[in-house]
XYZ file of C-alpha atoms in Angstrom:
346
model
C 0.000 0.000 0.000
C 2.735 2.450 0.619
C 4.969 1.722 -2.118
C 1.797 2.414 -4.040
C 1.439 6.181 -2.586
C 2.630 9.312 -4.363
C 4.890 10.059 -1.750
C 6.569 8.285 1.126
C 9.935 8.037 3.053
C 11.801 5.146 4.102
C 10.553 5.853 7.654
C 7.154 5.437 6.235
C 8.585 1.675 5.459
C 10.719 1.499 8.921
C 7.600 1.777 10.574
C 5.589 -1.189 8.476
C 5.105 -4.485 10.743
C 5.526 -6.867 7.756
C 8.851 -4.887 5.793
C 11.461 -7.213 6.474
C 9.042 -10.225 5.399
C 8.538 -8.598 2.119
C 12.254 -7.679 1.800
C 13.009 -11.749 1.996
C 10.167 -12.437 0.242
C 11.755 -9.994 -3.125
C 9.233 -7.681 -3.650
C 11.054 -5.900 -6.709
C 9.324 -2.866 -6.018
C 10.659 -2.572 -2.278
C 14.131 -3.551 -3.416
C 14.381 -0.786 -5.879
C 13.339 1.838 -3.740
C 15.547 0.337 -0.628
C 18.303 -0.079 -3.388
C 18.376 3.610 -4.574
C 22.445 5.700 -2.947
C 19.569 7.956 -0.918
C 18.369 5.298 0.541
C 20.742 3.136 1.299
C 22.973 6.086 2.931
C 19.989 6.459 5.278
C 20.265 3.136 6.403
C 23.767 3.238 7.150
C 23.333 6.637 8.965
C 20.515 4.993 11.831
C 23.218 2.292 12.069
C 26.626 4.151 12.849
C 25.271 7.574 14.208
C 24.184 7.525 17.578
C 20.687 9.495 18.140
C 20.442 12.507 19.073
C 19.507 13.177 23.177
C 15.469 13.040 23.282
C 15.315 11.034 20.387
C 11.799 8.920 20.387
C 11.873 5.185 21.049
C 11.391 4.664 17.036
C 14.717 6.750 16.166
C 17.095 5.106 19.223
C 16.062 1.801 19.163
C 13.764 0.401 16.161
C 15.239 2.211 13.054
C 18.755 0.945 13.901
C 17.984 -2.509 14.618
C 15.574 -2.798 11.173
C 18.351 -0.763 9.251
C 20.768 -3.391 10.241
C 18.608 -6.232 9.785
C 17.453 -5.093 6.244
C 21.245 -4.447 5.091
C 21.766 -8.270 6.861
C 19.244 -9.898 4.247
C 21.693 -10.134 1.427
C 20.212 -8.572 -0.894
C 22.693 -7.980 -3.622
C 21.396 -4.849 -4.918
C 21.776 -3.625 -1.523
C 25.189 -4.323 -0.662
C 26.676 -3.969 -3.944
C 25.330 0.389 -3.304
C 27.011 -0.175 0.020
C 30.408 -0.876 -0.800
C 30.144 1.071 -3.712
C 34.008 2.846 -4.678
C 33.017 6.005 -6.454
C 34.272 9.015 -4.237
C 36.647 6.615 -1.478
C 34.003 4.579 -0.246
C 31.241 6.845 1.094
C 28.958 4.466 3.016
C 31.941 2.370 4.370
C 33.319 5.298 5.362
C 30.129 6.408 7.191
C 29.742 2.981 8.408
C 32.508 3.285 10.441
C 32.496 6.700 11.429
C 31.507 5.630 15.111
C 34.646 3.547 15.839
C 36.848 7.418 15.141
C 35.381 9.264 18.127
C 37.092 9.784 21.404
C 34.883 7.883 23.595
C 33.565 4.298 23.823
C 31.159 3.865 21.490
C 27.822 2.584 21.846
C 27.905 -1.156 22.344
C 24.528 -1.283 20.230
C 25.638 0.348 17.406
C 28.557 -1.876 17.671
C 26.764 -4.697 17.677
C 24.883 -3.721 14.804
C 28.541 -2.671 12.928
C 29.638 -5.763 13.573
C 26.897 -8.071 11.662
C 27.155 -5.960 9.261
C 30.885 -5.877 8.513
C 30.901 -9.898 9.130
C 28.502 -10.183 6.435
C 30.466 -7.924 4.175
C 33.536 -9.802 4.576
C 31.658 -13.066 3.375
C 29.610 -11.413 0.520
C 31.652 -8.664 -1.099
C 35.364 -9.620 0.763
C 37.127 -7.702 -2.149
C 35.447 -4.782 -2.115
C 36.131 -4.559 1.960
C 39.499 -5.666 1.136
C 40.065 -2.368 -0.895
C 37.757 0.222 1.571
C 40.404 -1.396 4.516
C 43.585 -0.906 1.913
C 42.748 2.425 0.994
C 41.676 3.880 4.206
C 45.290 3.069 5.663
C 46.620 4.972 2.953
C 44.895 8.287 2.971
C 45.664 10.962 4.956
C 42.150 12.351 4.651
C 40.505 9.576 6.469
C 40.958 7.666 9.940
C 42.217 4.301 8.965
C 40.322 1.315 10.197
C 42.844 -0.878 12.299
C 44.053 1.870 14.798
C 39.645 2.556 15.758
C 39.339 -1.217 16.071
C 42.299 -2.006 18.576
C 41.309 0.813 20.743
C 38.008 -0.843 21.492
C 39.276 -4.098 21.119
C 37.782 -5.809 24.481
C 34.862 -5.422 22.691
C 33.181 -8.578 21.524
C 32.010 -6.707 18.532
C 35.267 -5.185 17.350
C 36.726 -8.915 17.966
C 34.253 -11.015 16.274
C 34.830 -8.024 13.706
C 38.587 -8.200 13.214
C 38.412 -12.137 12.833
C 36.281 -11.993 10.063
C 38.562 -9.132 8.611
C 41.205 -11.115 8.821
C 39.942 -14.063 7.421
C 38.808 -11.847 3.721
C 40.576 -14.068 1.271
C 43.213 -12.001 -0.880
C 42.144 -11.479 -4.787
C 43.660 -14.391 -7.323
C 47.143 -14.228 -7.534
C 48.217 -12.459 -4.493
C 50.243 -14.112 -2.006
C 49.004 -15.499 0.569
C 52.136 -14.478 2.855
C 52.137 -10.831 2.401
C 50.451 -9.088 4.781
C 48.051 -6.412 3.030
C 48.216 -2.958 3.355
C 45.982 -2.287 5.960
C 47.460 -4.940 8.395
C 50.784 -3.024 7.893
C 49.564 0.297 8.977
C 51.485 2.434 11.140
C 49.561 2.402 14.648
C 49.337 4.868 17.015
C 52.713 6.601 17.892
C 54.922 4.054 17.024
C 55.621 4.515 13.538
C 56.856 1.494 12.757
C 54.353 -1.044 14.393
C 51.455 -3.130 12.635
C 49.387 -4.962 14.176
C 51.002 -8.561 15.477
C 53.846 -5.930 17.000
C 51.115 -3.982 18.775
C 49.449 -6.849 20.269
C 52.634 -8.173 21.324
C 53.509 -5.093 23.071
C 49.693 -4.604 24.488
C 50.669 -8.375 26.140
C 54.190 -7.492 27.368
C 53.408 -3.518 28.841
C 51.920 -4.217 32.596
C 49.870 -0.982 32.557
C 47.832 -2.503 29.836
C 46.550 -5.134 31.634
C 42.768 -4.851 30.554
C 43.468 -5.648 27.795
C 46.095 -8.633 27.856
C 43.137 -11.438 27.522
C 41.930 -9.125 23.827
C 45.283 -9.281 22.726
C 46.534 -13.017 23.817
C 43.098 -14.465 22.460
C 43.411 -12.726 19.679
C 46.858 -13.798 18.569
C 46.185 -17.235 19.714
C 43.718 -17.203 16.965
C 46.225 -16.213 14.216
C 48.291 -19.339 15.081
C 46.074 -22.164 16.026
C 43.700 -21.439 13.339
C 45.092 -20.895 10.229
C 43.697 -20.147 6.741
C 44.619 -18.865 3.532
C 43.361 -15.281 4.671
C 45.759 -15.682 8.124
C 48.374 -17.129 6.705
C 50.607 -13.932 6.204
C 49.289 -12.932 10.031
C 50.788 -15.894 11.764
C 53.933 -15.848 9.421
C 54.491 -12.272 10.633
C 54.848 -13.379 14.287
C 58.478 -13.301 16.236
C 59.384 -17.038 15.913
C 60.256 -16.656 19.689
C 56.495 -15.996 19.846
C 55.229 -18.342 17.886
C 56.954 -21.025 19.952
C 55.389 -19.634 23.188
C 51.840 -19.734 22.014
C 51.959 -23.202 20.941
C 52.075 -24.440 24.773
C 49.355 -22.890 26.732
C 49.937 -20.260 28.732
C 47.940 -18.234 31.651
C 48.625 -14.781 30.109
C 46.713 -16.632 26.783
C 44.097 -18.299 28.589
C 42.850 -15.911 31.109
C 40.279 -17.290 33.338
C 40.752 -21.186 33.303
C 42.187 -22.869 36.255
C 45.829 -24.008 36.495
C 45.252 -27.412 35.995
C 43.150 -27.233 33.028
C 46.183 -25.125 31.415
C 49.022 -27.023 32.702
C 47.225 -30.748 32.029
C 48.535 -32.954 29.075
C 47.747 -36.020 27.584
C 48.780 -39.063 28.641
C 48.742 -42.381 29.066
C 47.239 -43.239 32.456
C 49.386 -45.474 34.718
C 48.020 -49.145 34.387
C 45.918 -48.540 31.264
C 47.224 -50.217 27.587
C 48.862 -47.720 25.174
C 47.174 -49.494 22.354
C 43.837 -49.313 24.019
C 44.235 -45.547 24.890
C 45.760 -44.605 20.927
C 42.582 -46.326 20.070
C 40.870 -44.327 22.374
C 42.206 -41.353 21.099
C 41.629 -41.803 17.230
C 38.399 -42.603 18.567
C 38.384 -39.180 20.112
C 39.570 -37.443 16.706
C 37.158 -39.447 14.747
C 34.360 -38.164 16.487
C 35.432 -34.281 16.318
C 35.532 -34.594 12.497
C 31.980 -36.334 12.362
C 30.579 -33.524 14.487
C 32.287 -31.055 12.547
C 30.838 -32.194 9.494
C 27.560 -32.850 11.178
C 27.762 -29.105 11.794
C 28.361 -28.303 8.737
C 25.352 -30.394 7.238
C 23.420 -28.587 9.079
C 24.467 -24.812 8.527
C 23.617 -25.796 4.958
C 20.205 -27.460 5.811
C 19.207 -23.911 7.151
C 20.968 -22.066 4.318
C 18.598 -24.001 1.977
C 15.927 -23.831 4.552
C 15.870 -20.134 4.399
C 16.790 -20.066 0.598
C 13.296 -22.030 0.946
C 11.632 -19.379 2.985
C 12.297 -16.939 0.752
C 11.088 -18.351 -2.467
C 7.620 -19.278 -0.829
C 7.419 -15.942 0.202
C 8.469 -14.745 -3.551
C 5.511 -17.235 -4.677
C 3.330 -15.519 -2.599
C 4.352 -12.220 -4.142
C 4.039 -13.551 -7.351
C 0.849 -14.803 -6.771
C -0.821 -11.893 -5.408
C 0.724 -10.004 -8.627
C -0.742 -12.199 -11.130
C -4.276 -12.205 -9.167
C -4.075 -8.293 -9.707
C -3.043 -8.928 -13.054
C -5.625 -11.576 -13.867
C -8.552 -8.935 -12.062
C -7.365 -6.054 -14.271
C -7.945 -8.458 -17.668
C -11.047 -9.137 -16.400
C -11.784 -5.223 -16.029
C -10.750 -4.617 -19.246
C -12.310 -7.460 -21.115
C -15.336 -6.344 -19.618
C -14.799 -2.351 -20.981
C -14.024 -3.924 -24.064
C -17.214 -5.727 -24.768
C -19.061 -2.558 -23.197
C -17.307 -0.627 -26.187
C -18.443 -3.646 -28.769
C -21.990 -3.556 -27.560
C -21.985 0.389 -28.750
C -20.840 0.141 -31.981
C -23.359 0.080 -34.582
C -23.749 -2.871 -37.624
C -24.984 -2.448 -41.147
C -26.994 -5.874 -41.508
C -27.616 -6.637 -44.965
């Protein structure tokens, strides 16, 4: 009904009970309008500007979550406007506007950031790949990486960097240079990236807070490797490399010192062969469950693949109903016109 008004604003739409449903379900209509630079530069604006102090309950709280989750349907017309490179980048660059301030930033709206970025990286990893490149390199704008490892106890920024991290460079590249943005100057130390900033953030004791950020999130550079980590965990003093690989407290902040310090062993009185068994067993199992879990992330990728084709049915349904109503109409008008018309009879 709206989209079928003269006039109306995406705020109009915000405020619809049944927008997101129609989003998944394709209306074309919806898309295009939701699709046009305007548009999508509002969304980005409810999700990385805070609102202003009296703001209604509408502006704080419900535009921001529904701009997020109608970026999050992956829509391609959508995100390909969003990551769009004509003039550096300018919803990226908005998009992360709210990591450059000088205080914390709202863990909402970081939230939101997040699911966003971690769907970018998946969807258009390239294009991030560039935004991330090029901001390091301008003097105009704040560079990513520095924003991020100020907040990095956040859950949000971390979850964020991973998936960063884990963009997969463009054919050809290699897979053991670090890019550019990973090499950025940070802070006041000219000459440290990022594995030599975490290392120092884990070796300065005034820094404390933020030891378990910095050991967690270099023990995931070495004990999970990829193609888009590789050059990471290369990067890292050899010295530290060799530390990581044996748990340590400083790494694993919060379990108990027998959980860190335990290894596995044979126990006294019990068969070697029996326990090797035991432990292939062990591995066996892991792999089953990891594939089992990966059965069934793509049972509910076709599941809502599923979802949104019924709903496109429906859509498509309802249009040809209208379509069939409005023949109908006009075979009717038609035959009115027939019935006027005068014959010669012979």
């Amino acid at each position: 009904e709206i989209l079928a008004r003269d006039a109306f604003t995406l705020e109009d739409l915000l405020d619809e009970d049944e927008l997101l449903q129609e989003v998944k379900g394709m209306n074309d209509g919806l898309l295009d309008f939701l699709s046009q630079d305007s548009q999508v530069q509002a969304l980005v604006e409810y999700v990385a500007v805070p609102a202003p102090a009296g703001a209604n309950d509408a502006r704080a709280i419900k535009y921001p979550y529904l701009a997020c989750e109608l970026i999050c349907c992956d829509v391609n017309s959508i995100l390909d406007v969003l990551v769009k490179r004509e003039d550096g980048f300018p919803h990226l660059s908005l998009l992360f506007s709210h990591l450059h301030g000088d205080g914390e930033p709202d863990s909402k709206l970081m939230g939101f950031l997040s699911k966003i970025v971690q769907l970018l990286c998946v969807r258009r990893g390239l294009a991030m790949l560039a935004f991330l490149n090029e901001s390091a390199g301008r003097a105009d704008v704040p560079s990513v990486l520095p924003s991020l490892l100020r907040h990095l106890r956040s859950d949000s920024v971390h979850a964020m960097l991973r998936q960063m991290c884990m963009i997969q460079p463009p054919e050809g590249a290699s897979l053991h240079v670090l890019p550019p943005w990973l090499k950025a100057p940070l802070g006041s130390d000219a000459e440290a990236d990022l594995v030599e900033h975490l290392v120092t953030m884990l070796s300065d004791p005034s820094r404390e807070a933020g030891h378990h950020s910095a050991s967690s999130f270099l023990e995931f550079i070495l004990t999970a490797p990829s193609e888009g980590r590789a050059a990471l965990a290369g990067s890292l003093p050899l010295e530290l490399q060799a530390a990581m690989a044996t748990p340590s407290p400083l790494m694993f902040d919060g379990e108990s010192d027998e959980e860190e310090e335990e290894e596995e062993a044979c126990p006294p009185g019990c068969d070697q062969a029996l326990y090797d068994r035991v432990l292939e067993l062990r591995e066996r199992r892991m792999d089953q469950e990891k594939a089992v879990a990966d059965l069934n992330r793509e049972v509910e990728e076709l599941r809502k693949a599923v979802e949104r084709l019924k709903q496109r049915d429906k859509q498509v349904e309802k249009e040809l109903a209208a379509a069939r109503a409005d023949i109908e109409v006009f075979q009717a008008e038609k035959q009115r016109a027939l019935n006027r018309l005068w014959v010669m009879l012979p």
